[in-house]
Amino acid sequence: DSGVTQTPKHLITATGQRVTLRCSPRSGDLSVYWYQQSLDQGLQFLIQYYNGEERAKGNILERFSAQQFPDLHSELNLSSLELGDSALYFCASSAGLVKGEQFFGPGTRLTVL
Amino acid sequence: DQQVKQNSPSLSVQEGRISILNCDYTNSMFDYFLWYKKYPAEGPTFLISISSIKDKNEDGRFTVFLNKSAKHLSLHIVPSQPGDSAVYFCAARGDGSSNTGKLIFGQGTTLQVKP
């Protein structure tokens, strides 16, 4: 158990819909990262938040957005969903902004039908 | 543009033998490299890391070697055990673009250790 929790574990929805994925970091960790793993792909960095502020963006689609709340949990919002958005979405947390091991949650499997 | 590459999608070894997983990178700005292990239906688990100023780091059965001139790193597992069967991801940090801990991952190598 990494100490990072993600909900829901599975999500099945239709094209055009909007979903919210939730992540609670390890106690004391200030950084939250979101990664996407599509079929046969490695993990692709989406976005990083540190202590409530956005710090880095990867190839995140404009239809996707995220935020980190004062209690440090984070949400990833995916809207106008397309079939190609079906993937595993992982959240990771670390203590610092740059350094420090990243601990991953179990992931949310999103299926868009 | 794939900055971190794991060219072998799969590897099969016999229990007790050495497993060698390879990773190549293109960005010389990377300052830290990590290996993660992933079982099905779980998130990646940190295994071992190495700073770019070192060429070797060892932790029990796991050793990571870094060859900066070749932009190549490898993970050695000795001896291999059936419980090591998983997908192994190589990752790199510090691409010089910004002050962030974001990781850039390879595609992964599926290791199967046969009893």
Coordinates of N, CA and C in Angstrom, one line a residue:
Chain A
D1 N 0.8 -1.2 0.0 CA 0.0 0.0 0.0 C 0.9 1.3 0.0
S2 N 0.7 2.1 -1.1 CA 1.6 3.2 -1.2 C 1.2 4.4 -0.3
G3 N -0.1 4.4 0.1 CA -0.6 5.5 0.9 C -1.3 6.5 0.0
V4 N -1.3 6.3 -1.3 CA -2.0 7.2 -2.2 C -3.3 6.5 -2.6
T5 N -4.4 7.2 -2.4 CA -5.7 6.6 -2.8 C -6.3 7.3 -4.0
Q6 N -7.0 6.5 -4.8 CA -7.7 7.0 -6.0 C -9.1 6.4 -6.0
T7 N -10.0 7.3 -6.4 CA -11.4 6.8 -6.6 C -12.0 7.5 -7.8
P8 N -12.9 6.8 -8.5 CA -13.2 5.4 -8.3 C -12.1 4.5 -8.9
K9 N -12.2 3.2 -8.7 CA -11.3 2.3 -9.3 C -11.6 2.0 -10.8
H10 N -12.9 2.0 -11.1 CA -13.3 1.8 -12.5 C -14.4 2.8 -12.8
L11 N -14.5 3.2 -14.0 CA -15.4 4.2 -14.5 C -15.8 3.9 -15.9
I12 N -17.1 3.7 -16.2 CA -17.5 3.4 -17.5 C -18.5 4.5 -17.9
T13 N -18.3 5.2 -19.0 CA -19.2 6.3 -19.4 C -19.3 6.4 -20.9
A14 N -20.1 7.3 -21.3 CA -20.3 7.4 -22.8 C -19.6 8.6 -23.4
T15 N -19.4 8.6 -24.7 CA -18.7 9.7 -25.3 C -19.5 11.0 -25.1
G16 N -18.8 12.1 -24.9 CA -19.4 13.4 -24.7 C -19.7 13.7 -23.2
Q17 N -19.5 12.7 -22.4 CA -19.7 12.9 -21.0 C -18.5 13.6 -20.3
R18 N -18.8 13.9 -19.0 CA -17.7 14.5 -18.2 C -17.6 13.6 -16.9
V19 N -16.3 13.4 -16.5 CA -16.1 12.6 -15.3 C -15.0 13.3 -14.4
T20 N -15.0 13.0 -13.1 CA -14.0 13.5 -12.2 C -13.3 12.4 -11.5
L21 N -12.0 12.4 -11.5 CA -11.2 11.4 -10.9 C -10.6 12.0 -9.6
R22 N -10.6 11.3 -8.5 CA -10.1 11.9 -7.3 C -8.9 11.2 -6.8
C23 N -8.0 12.0 -6.1 CA -6.7 11.4 -5.6 C -6.4 12.0 -4.3
S24 N -6.1 11.2 -3.3 CA -5.6 11.7 -2.0 C -4.2 11.3 -1.9
P25 N -3.3 12.2 -1.7 CA -1.8 11.9 -1.6 C -1.5 11.3 -0.3
R26 N -0.3 10.8 -0.2 CA 0.3 10.3 1.1 C 0.3 11.5 2.1
S27 N 0.1 11.1 3.3 CA 0.1 12.2 4.4 C 1.5 12.9 4.3
G28 N 1.4 14.2 4.3 CA 2.6 15.1 4.3 C 3.1 15.4 2.9
D29 N 2.7 14.7 1.9 CA 3.2 15.0 0.5 C 2.5 16.2 0.0
L30 N 3.3 17.1 -0.6 CA 2.7 18.4 -1.2 C 2.5 18.3 -2.7
S31 N 3.3 17.5 -3.4 CA 3.2 17.4 -4.8 C 2.2 16.2 -5.2
V32 N 1.3 16.6 -6.2 CA 0.5 15.5 -6.8 C 0.7 15.6 -8.3
Y33 N 0.9 14.4 -8.9 CA 1.1 14.2 -10.3 C 0.0 13.4 -10.9
W34 N -0.4 13.7 -12.1 CA -1.4 12.8 -12.8 C -0.7 12.3 -14.1
Y35 N -0.8 11.0 -14.3 CA -0.3 10.3 -15.5 C -1.4 9.5 -16.1
Q36 N -1.2 9.4 -17.4 CA -2.2 8.6 -18.2 C -1.4 7.4 -18.9
Q37 N -2.0 6.2 -18.8 CA -1.4 5.1 -19.5 C -2.5 4.5 -20.4
S38 N -2.3 4.7 -21.7 CA -3.1 4.1 -22.7 C -2.7 2.7 -23.0
L39 N -3.4 2.0 -23.8 CA -3.1 0.6 -24.2 C -1.7 0.6 -24.8
D40 N -0.9 -0.3 -24.3 CA 0.4 -0.5 -24.9 C 1.3 0.7 -24.8
Q41 N 1.0 1.6 -24.0 CA 1.8 2.8 -23.8 C 2.4 2.9 -22.4
G42 N 3.5 3.6 -22.4 CA 4.1 3.9 -21.1 C 3.2 5.0 -20.4
L43 N 3.6 5.4 -19.2 CA 2.9 6.4 -18.5 C 3.2 7.8 -19.1
Q44 N 2.2 8.6 -19.4 CA 2.4 9.9 -20.0 C 2.1 10.9 -18.9
F45 N 3.0 11.8 -18.6 CA 2.8 12.9 -17.6 C 1.7 13.8 -18.1
L46 N 0.8 14.2 -17.2 CA -0.3 15.1 -17.6 C -0.1 16.5 -16.9
I47 N 0.0 16.4 -15.6 CA 0.1 17.7 -14.8 C 0.6 17.5 -13.4
Q48 N 1.2 18.5 -12.9 CA 1.7 18.4 -11.5 C 1.2 19.7 -10.7
Y49 N 0.7 19.4 -9.5 CA 0.4 20.4 -8.6 C 1.3 20.3 -7.4
Y50 N 1.7 21.5 -6.8 CA 2.5 21.5 -5.6 C 1.8 22.5 -4.7
N51 N 1.4 22.0 -3.5 CA 0.8 22.8 -2.5 C -0.3 23.8 -3.0
G52 N -1.1 23.2 -3.9 CA -2.3 23.9 -4.4 C -2.1 24.7 -5.7
E53 N -0.8 24.8 -6.1 CA -0.5 25.5 -7.4 C -0.1 24.6 -8.5
E54 N -0.5 24.9 -9.7 CA -0.1 24.2 -10.9 C 1.4 24.5 -11.1
R55 N 2.2 23.4 -11.3 CA 3.6 23.7 -11.5 C 4.2 23.2 -12.8
A56 N 3.5 22.2 -13.4 CA 4.0 21.7 -14.7 C 2.9 21.1 -15.4
K57 N 2.9 21.2 -16.8 CA 1.9 20.6 -17.6 C 2.6 19.8 -18.7
G58 N 2.1 18.6 -18.9 CA 2.6 17.8 -20.0 C 1.6 17.9 -21.2
N59 N 1.5 16.8 -22.0 CA 0.6 16.9 -23.1 C -0.9 16.7 -22.7
I60 N -1.3 17.5 -21.9 CA -2.7 17.4 -21.4 C -3.6 18.1 -22.3
L61 N -4.7 17.5 -22.7 CA -5.7 18.0 -23.6 C -6.4 19.2 -22.9
E62 N -6.9 20.1 -23.8 CA -7.6 21.3 -23.2 C -9.0 20.8 -22.6
R63 N -9.5 19.7 -23.0 CA -10.7 19.1 -22.4 C -10.5 18.6 -21.0
F64 N -9.2 18.5 -20.6 CA -8.9 18.0 -19.3 C -8.4 19.1 -18.4
S65 N -8.8 19.1 -17.1 CA -8.3 20.1 -16.2 C -8.1 19.4 -14.8
A66 N -7.4 20.1 -14.0 CA -7.2 19.5 -12.7 C -7.1 20.6 -11.6
Q67 N -7.2 20.2 -10.4 CA -6.9 21.2 -9.3 C -6.5 20.4 -8.1
Q68 N -5.9 21.2 -7.2 CA -5.5 20.6 -5.9 C -6.1 21.5 -4.8
F69 N -6.7 20.9 -3.9 CA -7.5 21.6 -2.9 C -6.6 21.9 -1.6
P70 N -7.1 22.8 -0.8 CA -6.4 23.1 0.5 C -6.0 21.9 1.3
D71 N -6.8 20.8 1.3 CA -6.4 19.7 2.0 C -5.5 18.8 1.3
L72 N -5.0 19.2 0.1 CA -4.0 18.6 -0.8 C -4.5 17.5 -1.7
H73 N -5.8 17.1 -1.5 CA -6.3 16.1 -2.4 C -6.5 16.8 -3.8
S74 N -6.5 16.0 -4.9 CA -6.6 16.5 -6.2 C -7.7 15.9 -7.0
E75 N -8.2 16.6 -7.9 CA -9.2 16.0 -8.9 C -8.8 16.3 -10.3
L76 N -9.0 15.3 -11.1 CA -8.7 15.4 -12.6 C -10.1 15.4 -13.3
N77 N -10.4 16.4 -14.0 CA -11.7 16.5 -14.7 C -11.5 16.3 -16.2
L78 N -12.3 15.3 -16.7 CA -12.2 15.0 -18.1 C -13.5 15.3 -18.7
S79 N -13.6 16.1 -19.7 CA -14.9 16.5 -20.3 C -14.9 16.2 -21.8
S80 N -16.1 16.2 -22.4 CA -16.4 15.9 -23.8 C -15.6 14.6 -24.2
L81 N -15.8 13.6 -23.4 CA -15.0 12.4 -23.5 C -15.1 11.8 -24.9
E82 N -14.0 11.3 -25.4 CA -13.9 10.5 -26.6 C -13.4 9.1 -26.4
L83 N -13.6 8.3 -27.4 CA -13.2 6.9 -27.2 C -11.8 6.7 -26.8
G84 N -11.0 7.6 -27.4 CA -9.5 7.6 -27.2 C -9.1 8.0 -25.8
D85 N -10.0 8.5 -25.0 CA -9.6 8.8 -23.6 C -9.7 7.6 -22.7
S86 N -10.1 6.5 -23.2 CA -10.1 5.3 -22.4 C -8.7 4.9 -22.1
A87 N -8.4 4.8 -20.8 CA -7.0 4.6 -20.3 C -7.0 4.4 -18.8
L88 N -5.9 4.1 -18.3 CA -5.6 4.1 -16.9 C -5.1 5.4 -16.5
Y89 N -5.6 6.0 -15.5 CA -5.2 7.3 -15.0 C -4.6 7.1 -13.6
F90 N -3.3 7.4 -13.5 CA -2.6 7.3 -12.2 C -2.3 8.6 -11.6
C91 N -2.4 8.6 -10.3 CA -2.0 9.8 -9.5 C -0.8 9.3 -8.7
A92 N 0.1 10.2 -8.5 CA 1.3 10.0 -7.7 C 1.5 11.2 -6.8
S93 N 2.2 10.9 -5.7 CA 2.5 12.1 -4.8 C 4.0 12.0 -4.3
S94 N 4.5 13.1 -4.0 CA 5.9 13.1 -3.5 C 5.9 14.3 -2.5
A95 N 7.0 14.2 -1.6 CA 7.1 15.3 -0.6 C 7.4 16.6 -1.1
G96 N 8.4 16.7 -2.1 CA 8.9 17.9 -2.6 C 8.4 18.3 -3.9
L97 N 8.9 19.5 -4.4 CA 8.5 20.0 -5.7 C 9.2 19.2 -6.8
V98 N 10.5 18.9 -6.6 CA 11.3 18.3 -7.7 C 11.8 16.9 -7.2
K99 N 12.5 16.9 -6.1 CA 13.1 15.7 -5.6 C 12.1 14.9 -4.8
G100 N 12.6 13.7 -4.6 CA 11.7 12.8 -3.8 C 11.1 11.7 -4.6
E101 N 11.0 10.6 -4.0 CA 10.4 9.4 -4.7 C 8.9 9.7 -4.9
Q102 N 8.4 9.3 -6.1 CA 6.9 9.4 -6.3 C 6.3 8.1 -6.0
F103 N 5.2 8.2 -5.2 CA 4.4 7.0 -4.8 C 3.1 7.1 -5.6
F104 N 2.8 5.9 -6.2 CA 1.6 5.9 -7.1 C 0.4 5.3 -6.4
G105 N -0.7 5.8 -6.8 CA -2.0 5.1 -6.4 C -2.3 4.0 -7.3
P106 N -3.4 3.2 -7.0 CA -3.7 2.0 -7.8 C -4.3 2.3 -9.2
G107 N -4.7 3.6 -9.4 CA -5.2 4.0 -10.7 C -6.7 3.9 -10.8
T108 N -7.2 4.7 -11.8 CA -8.6 4.6 -12.2 C -8.7 4.2 -13.6
R109 N -9.4 3.1 -13.9 CA -9.6 2.6 -15.3 C -10.8 3.3 -15.8
L110 N -10.6 4.1 -16.9 CA -11.7 4.8 -17.5 C -12.0 4.1 -18.8
T111 N -13.3 3.8 -19.0 CA -13.7 3.2 -20.3 C -14.8 4.1 -20.9
V112 N -14.5 4.6 -22.1 CA -15.5 5.4 -22.7 C -16.1 4.6 -23.9
L113 N -17.4 4.5 -23.8 CA -18.1 3.7 -24.8 C -18.9 4.5 -25.9
Chain B
D1 N 8.0 12.4 -29.8 CA 9.4 12.3 -29.5 C 9.6 11.5 -28.2
Q2 N 10.1 10.2 -28.4 CA 10.3 9.3 -27.3 C 11.6 9.6 -26.6
Q3 N 11.6 10.3 -25.5 CA 12.9 10.6 -24.9 C 13.5 9.4 -24.1
V4 N 12.6 8.5 -23.6 CA 13.1 7.4 -22.9 C 12.5 6.1 -23.6
K5 N 13.4 5.2 -23.9 CA 13.0 4.1 -24.7 C 13.4 2.7 -24.1
Q6 N 12.5 1.8 -24.0 CA 12.8 0.5 -23.6 C 12.5 -0.4 -24.8
N7 N 13.5 -0.8 -25.5 CA 13.3 -1.4 -26.8 C 12.9 -2.9 -26.8
S8 N 13.0 -3.5 -25.6 CA 12.5 -4.9 -25.5 C 11.2 -4.9 -24.8
P9 N 10.1 -5.3 -25.5 CA 8.8 -5.3 -24.9 C 8.7 -6.4 -23.8
S10 N 9.5 -7.5 -24.0 CA 9.4 -8.6 -23.1 C 10.7 -9.3 -22.9
L11 N 10.8 -10.0 -21.8 CA 12.0 -10.8 -21.4 C 11.6 -12.0 -20.6
S12 N 12.2 -13.1 -20.9 CA 11.9 -14.3 -20.2 C 13.2 -14.9 -19.7
V13 N 13.3 -15.2 -18.4 CA 14.5 -15.8 -17.8 C 14.1 -16.9 -16.9
Q14 N 15.1 -17.7 -16.6 CA 14.9 -18.9 -15.7 C 15.2 -18.4 -14.2
E15 N 14.4 -18.9 -13.3 CA 14.6 -18.6 -11.9 C 16.1 -18.9 -11.5
G16 N 16.6 -17.9 -10.8 CA 18.0 -18.1 -10.3 C 19.0 -17.4 -11.2
R17 N 18.6 -17.1 -12.5 CA 19.5 -16.5 -13.4 C 19.4 -15.0 -13.3
I18 N 20.3 -14.3 -14.0 CA 20.2 -12.9 -14.0 C 19.2 -12.3 -15.0
S19 N 18.5 -11.3 -14.6 CA 17.6 -10.6 -15.6 C 18.3 -9.2 -15.8
I20 N 18.4 -8.8 -17.1 CA 18.9 -7.5 -17.5 C 17.9 -6.8 -18.3
L21 N 17.5 -5.7 -17.8 CA 16.5 -4.8 -18.5 C 17.2 -3.6 -18.9
N22 N 17.0 -3.2 -20.1 CA 17.7 -2.0 -20.7 C 16.8 -0.8 -21.0
C23 N 17.4 0.3 -21.0 CA 16.7 1.6 -21.2 C 17.7 2.6 -21.9
D24 N 17.2 3.3 -22.9 CA 18.0 4.3 -23.5 C 17.3 5.6 -23.4
Y25 N 18.0 6.7 -23.4 CA 17.4 8.0 -23.4 C 18.1 9.0 -24.3
T26 N 17.5 10.0 -24.7 CA 18.0 10.9 -25.6 C 18.4 12.3 -25.0
N27 N 17.8 12.7 -23.9 CA 18.0 14.0 -23.4 C 19.1 14.0 -22.3
S28 N 20.2 14.7 -22.7 CA 21.3 14.7 -21.8 C 21.1 15.6 -20.5
M29 N 19.9 16.3 -20.5 CA 19.6 17.1 -19.3 C 19.1 16.3 -18.1
F30 N 18.7 15.0 -18.4 CA 18.1 14.2 -17.3 C 19.1 14.1 -16.2
D31 N 18.7 14.3 -14.9 CA 19.6 14.2 -13.8 C 19.3 13.1 -12.8
Y32 N 18.3 12.4 -13.1 CA 17.9 11.3 -12.2 C 17.1 10.3 -12.9
F33 N 17.4 9.0 -12.6 CA 16.7 7.9 -13.3 C 16.2 6.9 -12.3
L34 N 15.0 6.4 -12.6 CA 14.3 5.5 -11.7 C 13.8 4.3 -12.4
W35 N 13.7 3.2 -11.7 CA 13.0 2.0 -12.2 C 11.8 1.7 -11.3
Y36 N 10.7 1.5 -12.0 CA 9.4 1.1 -11.3 C 9.0 -0.3 -11.8
K37 N 8.3 -0.9 -10.9 CA 7.8 -2.3 -11.1 C 6.3 -2.2 -11.0
K38 N 5.6 -2.9 -11.9 CA 4.2 -2.8 -11.9 C 3.5 -4.2 -12.1
Y39 N 2.7 -4.5 -11.2 CA 1.9 -5.7 -11.3 C 0.5 -5.3 -11.9
P40 N -0.2 -6.3 -12.5 CA -1.5 -6.0 -13.0 C -2.5 -5.5 -12.0
A41 N -3.3 -4.5 -12.3 CA -4.3 -3.9 -11.4 C -3.7 -3.2 -10.2
E42 N -2.4 -2.9 -10.3 CA -1.8 -2.0 -9.3 C -1.1 -0.9 -9.9
G43 N -0.8 0.1 -9.1 CA 0.0 1.2 -9.5 C 1.5 0.8 -9.5
P44 N 2.3 1.6 -10.3 CA 3.8 1.3 -10.3 C 4.4 1.5 -8.9
T45 N 5.3 0.7 -8.6 CA 6.0 0.7 -7.3 C 7.5 1.0 -7.5
F46 N 8.0 2.0 -6.8 CA 9.4 2.4 -6.9 C 10.3 1.2 -6.6
L47 N 11.4 1.0 -7.4 CA 12.3 -0.1 -7.1 C 13.7 0.4 -6.7
I48 N 14.3 1.2 -7.6 CA 15.6 1.7 -7.4 C 15.9 2.9 -8.3
S49 N 16.8 3.8 -7.9 CA 17.1 5.0 -8.6 C 18.6 5.2 -8.7
I50 N 19.0 6.1 -9.6 CA 20.4 6.5 -9.7 C 20.5 8.0 -10.1
S51 N 21.4 8.7 -9.5 CA 21.6 10.1 -9.9 C 22.6 10.0 -11.1
S52 N 22.5 11.1 -11.9 CA 23.3 11.1 -13.1 C 24.8 11.3 -12.8
I53 N 25.1 11.6 -11.5 CA 26.5 11.8 -11.2 C 27.2 10.4 -10.8
K54 N 26.4 9.4 -10.7 CA 26.9 8.1 -10.4 C 26.8 7.1 -11.5
D55 N 27.5 6.0 -11.4 CA 27.4 5.0 -12.5 C 26.8 3.7 -12.1
K56 N 26.6 3.6 -10.8 CA 26.1 2.3 -10.2 C 25.4 2.6 -8.9
N57 N 24.3 1.9 -8.7 CA 23.6 1.9 -7.4 C 23.0 0.5 -7.2
E58 N 23.3 0.0 -6.0 CA 22.9 -1.4 -5.7 C 22.0 -1.4 -4.5
D59 N 20.9 -2.3 -4.5 CA 20.0 -2.4 -3.4 C 19.6 -3.9 -3.4
G60 N 20.3 -4.7 -2.6 CA 19.9 -6.1 -2.5 C 20.1 -6.8 -3.8
R61 N 19.1 -7.4 -4.3 CA 19.2 -8.2 -5.6 C 19.2 -7.3 -6.8
F62 N 19.0 -6.0 -6.6 CA 18.8 -5.0 -7.7 C 20.0 -4.1 -7.8
T63 N 20.5 -4.0 -9.1 CA 21.6 -3.0 -9.3 C 21.2 -2.3 -10.6
V64 N 21.4 -0.9 -10.6 CA 21.2 -0.1 -11.8 C 22.5 0.4 -12.2
F65 N 22.8 0.3 -13.5 CA 24.0 0.9 -14.1 C 23.7 2.0 -15.0
L66 N 24.5 3.1 -14.9 CA 24.3 4.2 -15.8 C 25.5 4.5 -16.7
N67 N 25.3 4.5 -18.0 CA 26.4 4.9 -18.9 C 26.0 6.2 -19.6
K68 N 26.5 7.3 -19.1 CA 26.1 8.6 -19.6 C 26.5 8.8 -21.0
S69 N 27.7 8.4 -21.3 CA 28.2 8.6 -22.7 C 27.4 7.9 -23.7
A70 N 26.8 6.8 -23.3 CA 26.0 6.0 -24.2 C 24.5 6.3 -24.1
K71 N 24.2 7.2 -23.0 CA 22.8 7.5 -22.7 C 22.0 6.2 -22.5
H72 N 22.5 5.3 -21.7 CA 22.0 4.0 -21.5 C 22.0 3.6 -20.0
L73 N 20.9 3.0 -19.5 CA 20.9 2.5 -18.2 C 20.3 1.1 -18.2
S74 N 20.7 0.3 -17.3 CA 20.2 -1.1 -17.2 C 19.9 -1.5 -15.8
L75 N 19.0 -2.4 -15.6 CA 18.6 -2.9 -14.3 C 19.0 -4.4 -14.3
H76 N 19.8 -4.8 -13.3 CA 20.2 -6.2 -13.1 C 19.5 -6.7 -11.9
I77 N 18.9 -7.9 -12.1 CA 18.2 -8.6 -11.0 C 18.9 -9.9 -10.8
V78 N 19.5 -10.1 -9.7 CA 20.3 -11.3 -9.4 C 20.1 -11.8 -8.0
P79 N 19.6 -13.0 -7.7 CA 19.1 -14.0 -8.7 C 17.6 -13.6 -9.0
S80 N 17.1 -13.9 -10.1 CA 15.7 -13.7 -10.5 C 14.8 -14.7 -9.8
Q81 N 13.7 -14.2 -9.4 CA 12.7 -15.0 -8.7 C 11.3 -14.9 -9.4
P82 N 10.5 -15.9 -9.3 CA 9.2 -15.9 -10.0 C 8.4 -14.6 -9.6
G83 N 8.5 -14.2 -8.3 CA 7.8 -13.0 -7.8 C 8.3 -11.7 -8.5
D84 N 9.4 -11.8 -9.2 CA 9.8 -10.6 -10.0 C 9.1 -10.4 -11.3
S85 N 8.3 -11.4 -11.7 CA 7.5 -11.3 -12.9 C 6.6 -10.1 -12.8
A86 N 6.8 -9.1 -13.7 CA 6.0 -7.9 -13.7 C 6.4 -7.1 -14.9
V87 N 5.8 -5.9 -15.0 CA 6.2 -4.9 -16.0 C 7.2 -3.9 -15.3
Y88 N 8.3 -3.7 -16.0 CA 9.3 -2.8 -15.4 C 9.4 -1.6 -16.3
F89 N 9.3 -0.4 -15.6 CA 9.3 0.9 -16.3 C 10.6 1.6 -15.9
C90 N 11.3 2.1 -16.9 CA 12.4 3.0 -16.7 C 11.8 4.5 -16.8
A91 N 12.3 5.3 -15.9 CA 11.8 6.7 -15.9 C 13.0 7.7 -15.7
A92 N 12.8 8.9 -16.2 CA 13.8 9.9 -16.1 C 13.2 11.2 -15.6
R93 N 14.0 12.0 -14.9 CA 13.6 13.2 -14.3 C 14.6 14.3 -14.7
G94 N 14.0 15.6 -14.8 CA 14.9 16.7 -15.0 C 15.3 17.0 -16.4
D95 N 14.3 17.2 -17.2 CA 14.6 17.4 -18.7 C 15.0 18.8 -19.0
G96 N 15.1 19.6 -17.9 CA 15.6 20.9 -18.1 C 14.6 21.9 -18.5
S97 N 13.3 21.5 -18.7 CA 12.3 22.4 -19.2 C 11.7 23.3 -18.1
S98 N 11.7 22.8 -16.9 CA 11.1 23.6 -15.8 C 11.4 22.9 -14.5
N99 N 11.1 23.7 -13.4 CA 11.4 23.2 -12.1 C 10.3 22.3 -11.6
T100 N 10.4 21.0 -12.0 CA 9.3 20.0 -11.7 C 9.9 18.7 -11.5
G101 N 9.2 17.9 -10.8 CA 9.7 16.5 -10.6 C 9.0 15.5 -11.6
K102 N 8.4 16.0 -12.6 CA 7.7 15.1 -13.6 C 8.6 14.0 -14.1
L103 N 8.1 12.9 -14.3 CA 8.8 11.7 -14.8 C 8.5 11.5 -16.2
I104 N 9.4 11.1 -17.0 CA 9.2 10.7 -18.4 C 9.5 9.2 -18.4
F105 N 8.5 8.4 -18.8 CA 8.6 6.9 -18.7 C 8.9 6.3 -20.1
G106 N 9.6 5.2 -20.0 CA 9.7 4.3 -21.2 C 8.4 3.5 -21.3
Q107 N 8.3 2.7 -22.4 CA 7.1 1.9 -22.7 C 7.0 0.7 -21.8
G108 N 8.0 0.3 -21.1 CA 7.9 -0.9 -20.2 C 8.4 -2.1 -20.8
T109 N 8.9 -3.0 -20.0 CA 9.4 -4.3 -20.4 C 8.7 -5.4 -19.5
T110 N 8.0 -6.3 -20.1 CA 7.4 -7.4 -19.3 C 8.4 -8.5 -19.0
L111 N 8.7 -8.7 -17.7 CA 9.7 -9.7 -17.3 C 8.9 -10.9 -16.8
Q112 N 9.2 -12.1 -17.4 CA 8.7 -13.3 -16.9 C 9.8 -14.2 -16.4
V113 N 9.7 -14.6 -15.1 CA 10.7 -15.4 -14.5 C 10.1 -16.8 -14.3
K114 N 10.7 -17.8 -15.0 CA 10.1 -19.2 -15.0 C 10.7 -20.0 -13.9
P115 N 9.9 -20.7 -13.2 CA 10.4 -21.6 -12.1 C 11.2 -22.7 -12.6

